[in-house]
PDB file of C-alpha atoms in Angstrom:
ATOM      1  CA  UNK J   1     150.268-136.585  12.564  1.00  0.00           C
ATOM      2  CA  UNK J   2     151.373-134.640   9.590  1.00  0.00           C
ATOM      3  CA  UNK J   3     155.174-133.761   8.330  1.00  0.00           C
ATOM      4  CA  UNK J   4     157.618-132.780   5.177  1.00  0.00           C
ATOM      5  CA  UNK J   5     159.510-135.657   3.388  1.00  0.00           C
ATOM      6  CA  UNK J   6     162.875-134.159   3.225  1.00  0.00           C
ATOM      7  CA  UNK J   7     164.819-136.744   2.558  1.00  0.00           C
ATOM      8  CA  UNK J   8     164.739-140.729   0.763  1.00  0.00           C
ATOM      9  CA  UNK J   9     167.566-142.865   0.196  1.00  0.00           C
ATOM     10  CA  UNK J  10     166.442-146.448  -1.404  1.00  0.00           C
ATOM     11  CA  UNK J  11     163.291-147.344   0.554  1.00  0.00           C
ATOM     12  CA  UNK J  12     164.298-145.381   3.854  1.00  0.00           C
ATOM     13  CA  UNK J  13     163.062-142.269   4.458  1.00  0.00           C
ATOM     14  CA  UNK J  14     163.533-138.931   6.346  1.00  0.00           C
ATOM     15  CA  UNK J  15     160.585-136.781   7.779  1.00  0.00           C
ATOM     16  CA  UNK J  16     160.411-133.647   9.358  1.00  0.00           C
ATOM     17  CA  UNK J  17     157.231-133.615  11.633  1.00  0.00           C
ATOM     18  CA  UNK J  18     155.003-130.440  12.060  1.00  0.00           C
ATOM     19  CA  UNK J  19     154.993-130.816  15.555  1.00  0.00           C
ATOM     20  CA  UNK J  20     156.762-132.312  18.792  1.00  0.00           C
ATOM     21  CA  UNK J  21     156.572-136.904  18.868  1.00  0.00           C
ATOM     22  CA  UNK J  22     154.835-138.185  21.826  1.00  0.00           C
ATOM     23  CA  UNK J  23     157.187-141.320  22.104  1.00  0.00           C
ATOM     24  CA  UNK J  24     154.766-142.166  25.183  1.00  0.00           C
ATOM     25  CA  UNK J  25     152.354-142.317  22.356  1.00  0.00           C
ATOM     26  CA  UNK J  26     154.072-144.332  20.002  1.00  0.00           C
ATOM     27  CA  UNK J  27     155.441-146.672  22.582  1.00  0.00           C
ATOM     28  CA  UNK J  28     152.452-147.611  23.783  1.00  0.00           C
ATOM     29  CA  UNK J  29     150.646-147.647  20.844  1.00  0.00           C
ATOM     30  CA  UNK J  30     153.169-150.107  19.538  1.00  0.00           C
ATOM     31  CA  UNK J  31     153.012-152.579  22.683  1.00  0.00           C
ATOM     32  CA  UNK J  32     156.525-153.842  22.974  1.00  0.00           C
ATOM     33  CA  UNK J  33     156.968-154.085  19.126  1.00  0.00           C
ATOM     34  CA  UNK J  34     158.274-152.866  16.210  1.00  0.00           C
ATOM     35  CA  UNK J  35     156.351-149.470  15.326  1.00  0.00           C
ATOM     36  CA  UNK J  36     154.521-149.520  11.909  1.00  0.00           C
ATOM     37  CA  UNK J  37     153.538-146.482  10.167  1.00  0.00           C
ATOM     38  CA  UNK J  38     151.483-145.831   7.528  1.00  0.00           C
ATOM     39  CA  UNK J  39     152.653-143.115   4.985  1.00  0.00           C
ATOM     40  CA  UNK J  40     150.351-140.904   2.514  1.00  0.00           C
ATOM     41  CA  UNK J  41     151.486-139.019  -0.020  1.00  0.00           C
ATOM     42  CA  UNK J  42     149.594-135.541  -0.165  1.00  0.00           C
ATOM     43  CA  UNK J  43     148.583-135.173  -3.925  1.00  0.00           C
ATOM     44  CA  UNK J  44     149.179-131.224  -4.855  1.00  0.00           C
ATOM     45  CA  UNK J  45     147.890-131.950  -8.569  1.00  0.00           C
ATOM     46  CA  UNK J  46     145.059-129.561  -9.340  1.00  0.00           C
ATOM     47  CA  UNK J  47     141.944-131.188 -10.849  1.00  0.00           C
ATOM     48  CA  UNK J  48     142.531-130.571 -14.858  1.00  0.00           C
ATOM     49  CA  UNK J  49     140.045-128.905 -17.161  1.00  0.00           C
ATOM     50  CA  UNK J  50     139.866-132.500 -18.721  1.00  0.00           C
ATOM     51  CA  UNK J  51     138.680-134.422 -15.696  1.00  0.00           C
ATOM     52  CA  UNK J  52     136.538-131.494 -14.742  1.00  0.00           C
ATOM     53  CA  UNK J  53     134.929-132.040 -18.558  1.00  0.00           C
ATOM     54  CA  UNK J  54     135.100-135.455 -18.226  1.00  0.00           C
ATOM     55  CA  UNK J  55     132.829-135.429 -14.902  1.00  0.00           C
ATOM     56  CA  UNK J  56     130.596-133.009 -16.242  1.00  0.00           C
ATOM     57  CA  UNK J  57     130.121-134.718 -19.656  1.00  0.00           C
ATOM     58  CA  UNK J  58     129.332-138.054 -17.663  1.00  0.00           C
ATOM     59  CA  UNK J  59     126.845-136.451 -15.485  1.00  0.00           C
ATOM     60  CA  UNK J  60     125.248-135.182 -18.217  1.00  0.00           C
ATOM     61  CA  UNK J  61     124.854-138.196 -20.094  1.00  0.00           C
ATOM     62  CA  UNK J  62     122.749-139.062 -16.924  1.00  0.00           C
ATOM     63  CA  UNK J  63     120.920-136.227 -16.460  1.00  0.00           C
ATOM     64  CA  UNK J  64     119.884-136.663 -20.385  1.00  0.00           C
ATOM     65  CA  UNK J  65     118.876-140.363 -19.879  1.00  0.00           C
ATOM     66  CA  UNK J  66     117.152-139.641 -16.362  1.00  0.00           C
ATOM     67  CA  UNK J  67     115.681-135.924 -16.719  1.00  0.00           C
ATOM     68  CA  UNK J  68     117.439-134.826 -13.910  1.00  0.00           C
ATOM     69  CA  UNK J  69     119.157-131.987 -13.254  1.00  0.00           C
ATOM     70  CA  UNK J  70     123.568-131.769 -13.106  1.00  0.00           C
ATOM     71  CA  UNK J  71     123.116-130.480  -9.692  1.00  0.00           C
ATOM     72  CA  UNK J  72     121.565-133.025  -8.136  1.00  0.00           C
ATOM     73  CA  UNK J  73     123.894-135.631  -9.087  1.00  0.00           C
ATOM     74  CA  UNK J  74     126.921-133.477  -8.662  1.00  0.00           C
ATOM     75  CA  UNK J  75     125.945-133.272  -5.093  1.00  0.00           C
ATOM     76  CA  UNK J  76     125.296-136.860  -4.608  1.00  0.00           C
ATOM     77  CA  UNK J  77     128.616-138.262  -6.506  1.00  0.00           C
ATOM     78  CA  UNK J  78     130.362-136.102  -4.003  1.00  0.00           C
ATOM     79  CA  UNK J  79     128.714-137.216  -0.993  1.00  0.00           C
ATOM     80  CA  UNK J  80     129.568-141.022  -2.214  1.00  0.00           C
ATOM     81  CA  UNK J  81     133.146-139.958  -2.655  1.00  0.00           C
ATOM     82  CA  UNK J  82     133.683-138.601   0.884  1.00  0.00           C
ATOM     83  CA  UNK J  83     131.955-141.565   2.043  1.00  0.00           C
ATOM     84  CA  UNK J  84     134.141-143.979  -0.264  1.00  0.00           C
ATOM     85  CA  UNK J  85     136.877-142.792  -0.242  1.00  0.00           C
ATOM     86  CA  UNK J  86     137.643-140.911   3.497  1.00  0.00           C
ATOM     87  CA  UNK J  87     138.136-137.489   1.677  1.00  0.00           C
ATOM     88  CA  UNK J  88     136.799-134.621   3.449  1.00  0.00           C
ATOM     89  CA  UNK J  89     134.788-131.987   1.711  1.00  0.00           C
ATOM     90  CA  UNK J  90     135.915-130.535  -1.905  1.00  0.00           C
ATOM     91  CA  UNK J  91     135.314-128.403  -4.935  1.00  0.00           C
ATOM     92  CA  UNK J  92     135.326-129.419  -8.647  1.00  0.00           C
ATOM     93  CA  UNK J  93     137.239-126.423  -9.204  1.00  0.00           C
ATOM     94  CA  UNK J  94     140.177-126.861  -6.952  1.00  0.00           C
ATOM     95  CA  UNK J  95     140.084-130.319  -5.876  1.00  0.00           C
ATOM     96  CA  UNK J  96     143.254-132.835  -6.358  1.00  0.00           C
ATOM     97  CA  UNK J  97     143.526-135.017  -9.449  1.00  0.00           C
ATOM     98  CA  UNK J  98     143.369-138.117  -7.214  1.00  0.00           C
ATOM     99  CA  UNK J  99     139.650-136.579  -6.279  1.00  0.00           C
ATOM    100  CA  UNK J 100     138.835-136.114  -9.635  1.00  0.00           C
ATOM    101  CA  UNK J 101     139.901-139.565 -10.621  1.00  0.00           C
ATOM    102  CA  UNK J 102     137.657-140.538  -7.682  1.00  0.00           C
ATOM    103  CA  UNK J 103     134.809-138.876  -8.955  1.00  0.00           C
ATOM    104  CA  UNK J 104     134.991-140.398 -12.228  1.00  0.00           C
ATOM    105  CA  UNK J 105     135.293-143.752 -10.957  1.00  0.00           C
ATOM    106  CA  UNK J 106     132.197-143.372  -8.605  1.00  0.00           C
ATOM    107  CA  UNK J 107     130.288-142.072 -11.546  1.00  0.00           C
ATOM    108  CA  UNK J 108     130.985-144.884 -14.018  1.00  0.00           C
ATOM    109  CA  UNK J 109     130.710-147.577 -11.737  1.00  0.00           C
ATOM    110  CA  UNK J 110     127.001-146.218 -10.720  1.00  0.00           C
ATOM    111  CA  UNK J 111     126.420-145.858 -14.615  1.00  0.00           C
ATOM    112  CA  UNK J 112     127.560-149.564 -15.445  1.00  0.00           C
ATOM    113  CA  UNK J 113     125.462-150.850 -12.150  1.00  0.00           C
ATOM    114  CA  UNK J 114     122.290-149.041 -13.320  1.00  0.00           C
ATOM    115  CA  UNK J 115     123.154-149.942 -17.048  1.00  0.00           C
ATOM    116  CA  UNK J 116     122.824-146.005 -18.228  1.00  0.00           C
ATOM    117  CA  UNK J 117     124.194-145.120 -21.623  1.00  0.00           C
ATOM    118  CA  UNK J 118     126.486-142.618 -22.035  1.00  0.00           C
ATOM    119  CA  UNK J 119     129.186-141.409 -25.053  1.00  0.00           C
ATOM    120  CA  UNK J 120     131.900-143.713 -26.010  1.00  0.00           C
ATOM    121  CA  UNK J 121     134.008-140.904 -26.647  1.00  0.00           C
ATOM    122  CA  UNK J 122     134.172-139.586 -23.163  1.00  0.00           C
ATOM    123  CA  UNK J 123     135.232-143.486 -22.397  1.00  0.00           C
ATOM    124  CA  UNK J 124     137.714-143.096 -24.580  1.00  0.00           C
ATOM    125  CA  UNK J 125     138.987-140.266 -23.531  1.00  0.00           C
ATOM    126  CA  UNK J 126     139.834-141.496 -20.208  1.00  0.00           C
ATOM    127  CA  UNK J 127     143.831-141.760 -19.609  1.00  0.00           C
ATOM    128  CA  UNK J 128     145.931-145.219 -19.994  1.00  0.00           C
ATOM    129  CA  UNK J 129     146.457-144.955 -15.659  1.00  0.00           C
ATOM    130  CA  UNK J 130     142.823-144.652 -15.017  1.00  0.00           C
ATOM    131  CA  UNK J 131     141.822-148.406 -13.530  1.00  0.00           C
ATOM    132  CA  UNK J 132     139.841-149.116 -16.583  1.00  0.00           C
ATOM    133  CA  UNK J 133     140.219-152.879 -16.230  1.00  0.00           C
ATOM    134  CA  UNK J 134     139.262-153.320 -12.728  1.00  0.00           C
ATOM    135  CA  UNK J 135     136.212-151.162 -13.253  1.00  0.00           C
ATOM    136  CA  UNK J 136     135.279-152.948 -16.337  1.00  0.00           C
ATOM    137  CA  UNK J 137     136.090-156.556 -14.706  1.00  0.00           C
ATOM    138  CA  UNK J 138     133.967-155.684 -11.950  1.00  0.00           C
ATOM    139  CA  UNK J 139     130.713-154.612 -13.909  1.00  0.00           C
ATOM    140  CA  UNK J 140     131.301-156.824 -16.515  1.00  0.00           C
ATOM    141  CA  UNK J 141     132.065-153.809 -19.868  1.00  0.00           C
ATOM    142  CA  UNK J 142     134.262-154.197 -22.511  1.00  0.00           C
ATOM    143  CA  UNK J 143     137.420-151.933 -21.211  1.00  0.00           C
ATOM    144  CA  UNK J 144     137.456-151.054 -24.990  1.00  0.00           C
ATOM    145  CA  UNK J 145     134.109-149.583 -25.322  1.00  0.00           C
ATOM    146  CA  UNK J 146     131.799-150.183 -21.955  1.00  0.00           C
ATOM    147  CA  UNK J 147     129.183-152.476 -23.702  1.00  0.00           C
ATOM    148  CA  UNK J 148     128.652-155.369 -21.675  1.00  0.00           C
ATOM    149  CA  UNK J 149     130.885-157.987 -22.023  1.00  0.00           C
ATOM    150  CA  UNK J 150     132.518-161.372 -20.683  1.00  0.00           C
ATOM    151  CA  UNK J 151     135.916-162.146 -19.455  1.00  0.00           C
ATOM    152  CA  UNK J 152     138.609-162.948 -22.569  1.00  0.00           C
ATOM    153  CA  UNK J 153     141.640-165.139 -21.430  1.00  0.00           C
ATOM    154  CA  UNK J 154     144.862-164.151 -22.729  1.00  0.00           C
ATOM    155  CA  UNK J 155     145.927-168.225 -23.088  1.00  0.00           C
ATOM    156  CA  UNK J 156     142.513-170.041 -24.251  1.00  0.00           C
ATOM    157  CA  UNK J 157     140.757-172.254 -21.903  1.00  0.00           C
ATOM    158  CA  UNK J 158     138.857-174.347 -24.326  1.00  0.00           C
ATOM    159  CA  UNK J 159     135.601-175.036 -25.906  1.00  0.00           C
ATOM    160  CA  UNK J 160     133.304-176.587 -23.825  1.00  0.00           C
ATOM    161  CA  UNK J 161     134.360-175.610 -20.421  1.00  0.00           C
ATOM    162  CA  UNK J 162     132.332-174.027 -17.572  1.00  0.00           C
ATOM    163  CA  UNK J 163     133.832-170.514 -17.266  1.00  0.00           C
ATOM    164  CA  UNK J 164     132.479-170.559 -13.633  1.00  0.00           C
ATOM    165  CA  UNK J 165     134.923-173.654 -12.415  1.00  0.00           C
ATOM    166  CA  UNK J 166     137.901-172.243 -13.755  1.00  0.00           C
ATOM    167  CA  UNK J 167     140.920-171.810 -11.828  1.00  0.00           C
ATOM    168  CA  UNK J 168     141.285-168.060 -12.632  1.00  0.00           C
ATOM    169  CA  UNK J 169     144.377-167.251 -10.458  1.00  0.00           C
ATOM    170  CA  UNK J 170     147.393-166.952 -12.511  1.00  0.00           C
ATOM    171  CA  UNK J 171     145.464-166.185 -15.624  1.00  0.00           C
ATOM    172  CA  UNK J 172     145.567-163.126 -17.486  1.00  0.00           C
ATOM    173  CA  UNK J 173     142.475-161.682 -18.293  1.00  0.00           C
ATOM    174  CA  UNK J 174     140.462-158.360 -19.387  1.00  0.00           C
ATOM    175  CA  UNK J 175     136.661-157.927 -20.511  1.00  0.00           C
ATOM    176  CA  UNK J 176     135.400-157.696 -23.967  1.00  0.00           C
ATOM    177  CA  UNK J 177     132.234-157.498 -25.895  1.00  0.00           C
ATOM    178  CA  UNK J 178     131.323-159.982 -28.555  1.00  0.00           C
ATOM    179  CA  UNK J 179     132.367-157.454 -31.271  1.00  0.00           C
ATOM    180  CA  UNK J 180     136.245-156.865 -30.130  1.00  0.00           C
ATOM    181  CA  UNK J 181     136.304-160.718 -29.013  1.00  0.00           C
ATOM    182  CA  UNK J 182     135.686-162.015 -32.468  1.00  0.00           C
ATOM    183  CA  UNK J 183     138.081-159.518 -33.641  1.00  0.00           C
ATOM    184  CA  UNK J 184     140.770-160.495 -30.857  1.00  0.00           C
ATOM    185  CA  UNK J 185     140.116-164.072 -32.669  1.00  0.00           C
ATOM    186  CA  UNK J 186     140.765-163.159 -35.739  1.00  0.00           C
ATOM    187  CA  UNK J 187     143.784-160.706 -35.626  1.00  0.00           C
ATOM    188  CA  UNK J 188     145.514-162.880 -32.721  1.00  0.00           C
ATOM    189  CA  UNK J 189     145.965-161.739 -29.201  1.00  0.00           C
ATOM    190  CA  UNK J 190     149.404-159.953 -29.381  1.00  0.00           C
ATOM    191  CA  UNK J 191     147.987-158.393 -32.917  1.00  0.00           C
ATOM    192  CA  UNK J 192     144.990-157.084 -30.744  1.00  0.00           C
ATOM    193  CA  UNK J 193     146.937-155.698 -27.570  1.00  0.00           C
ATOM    194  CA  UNK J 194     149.580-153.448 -30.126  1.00  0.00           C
ATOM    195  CA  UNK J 195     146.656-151.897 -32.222  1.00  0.00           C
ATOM    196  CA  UNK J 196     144.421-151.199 -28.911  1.00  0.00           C
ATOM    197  CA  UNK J 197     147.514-150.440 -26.238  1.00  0.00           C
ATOM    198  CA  UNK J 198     146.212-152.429 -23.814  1.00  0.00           C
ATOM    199  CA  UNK J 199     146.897-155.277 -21.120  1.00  0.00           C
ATOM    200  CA  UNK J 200     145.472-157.839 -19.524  1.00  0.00           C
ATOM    201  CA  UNK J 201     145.207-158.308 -15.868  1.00  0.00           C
ATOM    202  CA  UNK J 202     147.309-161.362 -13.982  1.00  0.00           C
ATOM    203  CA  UNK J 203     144.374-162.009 -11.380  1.00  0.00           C
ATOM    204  CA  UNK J 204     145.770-162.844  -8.099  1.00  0.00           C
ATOM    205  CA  UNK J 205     143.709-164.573  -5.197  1.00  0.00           C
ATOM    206  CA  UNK J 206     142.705-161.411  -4.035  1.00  0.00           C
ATOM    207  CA  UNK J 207     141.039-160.053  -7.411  1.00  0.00           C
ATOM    208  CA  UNK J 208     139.597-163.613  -7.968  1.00  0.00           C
ATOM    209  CA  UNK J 209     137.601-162.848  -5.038  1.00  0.00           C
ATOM    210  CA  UNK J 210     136.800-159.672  -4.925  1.00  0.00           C
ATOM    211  CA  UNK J 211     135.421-160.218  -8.571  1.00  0.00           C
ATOM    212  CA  UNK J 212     133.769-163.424  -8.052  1.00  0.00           C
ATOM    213  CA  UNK J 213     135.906-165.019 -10.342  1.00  0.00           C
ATOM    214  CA  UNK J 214     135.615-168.994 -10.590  1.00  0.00           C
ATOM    215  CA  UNK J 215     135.340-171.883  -7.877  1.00  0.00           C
ATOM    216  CA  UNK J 216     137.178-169.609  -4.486  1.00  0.00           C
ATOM    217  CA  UNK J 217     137.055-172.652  -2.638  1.00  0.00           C
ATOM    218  CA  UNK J 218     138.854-174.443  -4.785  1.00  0.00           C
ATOM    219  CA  UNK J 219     141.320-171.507  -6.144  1.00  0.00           C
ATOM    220  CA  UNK J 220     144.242-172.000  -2.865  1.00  0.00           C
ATOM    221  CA  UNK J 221     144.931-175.086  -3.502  1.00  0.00           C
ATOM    222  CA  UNK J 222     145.265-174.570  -7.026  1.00  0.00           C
ATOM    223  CA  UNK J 223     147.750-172.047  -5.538  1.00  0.00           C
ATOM    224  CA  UNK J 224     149.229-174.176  -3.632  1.00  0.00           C
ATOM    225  CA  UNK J 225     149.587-176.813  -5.694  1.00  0.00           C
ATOM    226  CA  UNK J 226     151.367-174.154  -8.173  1.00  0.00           C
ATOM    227  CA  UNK J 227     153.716-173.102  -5.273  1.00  0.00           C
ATOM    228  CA  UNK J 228     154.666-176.770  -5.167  1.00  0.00           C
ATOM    229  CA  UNK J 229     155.211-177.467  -8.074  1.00  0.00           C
ATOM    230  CA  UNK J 230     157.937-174.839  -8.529  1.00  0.00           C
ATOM    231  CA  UNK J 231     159.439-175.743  -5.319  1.00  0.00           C
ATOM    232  CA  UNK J 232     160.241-178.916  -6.871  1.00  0.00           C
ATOM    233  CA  UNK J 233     161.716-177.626 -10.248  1.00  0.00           C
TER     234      UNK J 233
END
């Protein structure tokens, strides 16, 4: 069901549906309780002429290491953005910027999974709201430069300890390669964050498992235990 936001005051808001409520629907879809709806935003951005040279610069950084030809991938980046993503069929030309971002996503993660070069400056390039850090968390790439990398704590957690059995939740982290680690050492982490413009991520319980982060089994109670803790303060 599709409508026109026409009105928002604080968090409630007013839409104008495109067609005619079936409250038989909605009543019995909701089963004696409180109706939830779900509510997407329509992005009417255009795709820019820097995403679209963006995409086309990382495919052919592919094509270059693979022999392949731009088509080929074009067609199957596409097909694993429809199939990611739930977005129907779409154009590089006129597609929406949330596509495009899409498409850039899909292509980096596949070039980090299948460890295939391509220019730092096109990873540069890539705007501050672009999820850099998850991407880069996931796969393992410095968010500064995409070499591979390992996860930097924002507070140190101390020589000698096994990375793996940390309590990660709470923590703020990002990825970096040896190079900008040692340099994070040396100029001090604030230092580091003003001249690069980034932030770490606070990983939640969530993130710790999607990215394999540490012992899960032993992260909620860690949680709990936190929870407890300030309870008691």
């Amino acid at each position: 069901m599709f409508g026109k936001l026409v009105g928002i005051q604080g968090n409630v808001l007013k839409i104008a549906l495109d067609e005619d409520l079936n409250t038989f629907k909605v009543n019995r879809y909701a089963n004696g309780k409180q109706p939830t709806v779900e509510l997407e935003i329509a992005d009417n951005r255009k795709i820019s002429p820097e995403q679209r040279k963006k995409i086309f610069a990382l495919i052919n950084d592919l094509c270059s290491y693979t022999g392949d030809v731009p088509d080929y991938w074009e067609s199957v980046f596409k097909y694993q953005v429809r199939e990611t993503f739930g977005v129907p069929e779409f154009s590089l030309s006129d597609c929406s910027v949330t596509v495009a971002n899409y498409m850039i996503l899909v292509i980096l993660n596949f070039l980090f999974e299948e460890d295939i070069p391509f220019k730092t400056k096109t990873w540069d390039s890539l705007p501050n709201e672009f999820p850099k850090q998850m991407l880069c968390l996931k796969n393992r790439r410095c968010v500064l430069c995409g070499k591979r990398a390992d996860i930097a704590h924002y507070h140190a957690v101390g020589a000698g300890r096994n990375r793996n059995k940390i309590n990660h939740v709470g923590n703020y982290i990002m990825t970096l390669c040896r190079e900008h680690h040692t340099e994070q050492h040396k100029m001090g982490v604030k230092s580091f964050f003003m001249k690069y413009h980034i932030k770490p991520i606070k990983v939640t319980e969530d993130i710790a498992k999607q990215l394999n982060l540490g012992v899960i089994s032993n992260v909620r109670q860690a949680s709990n235990r936190k929870s407890s803790e300030e309870n008691e303060i």
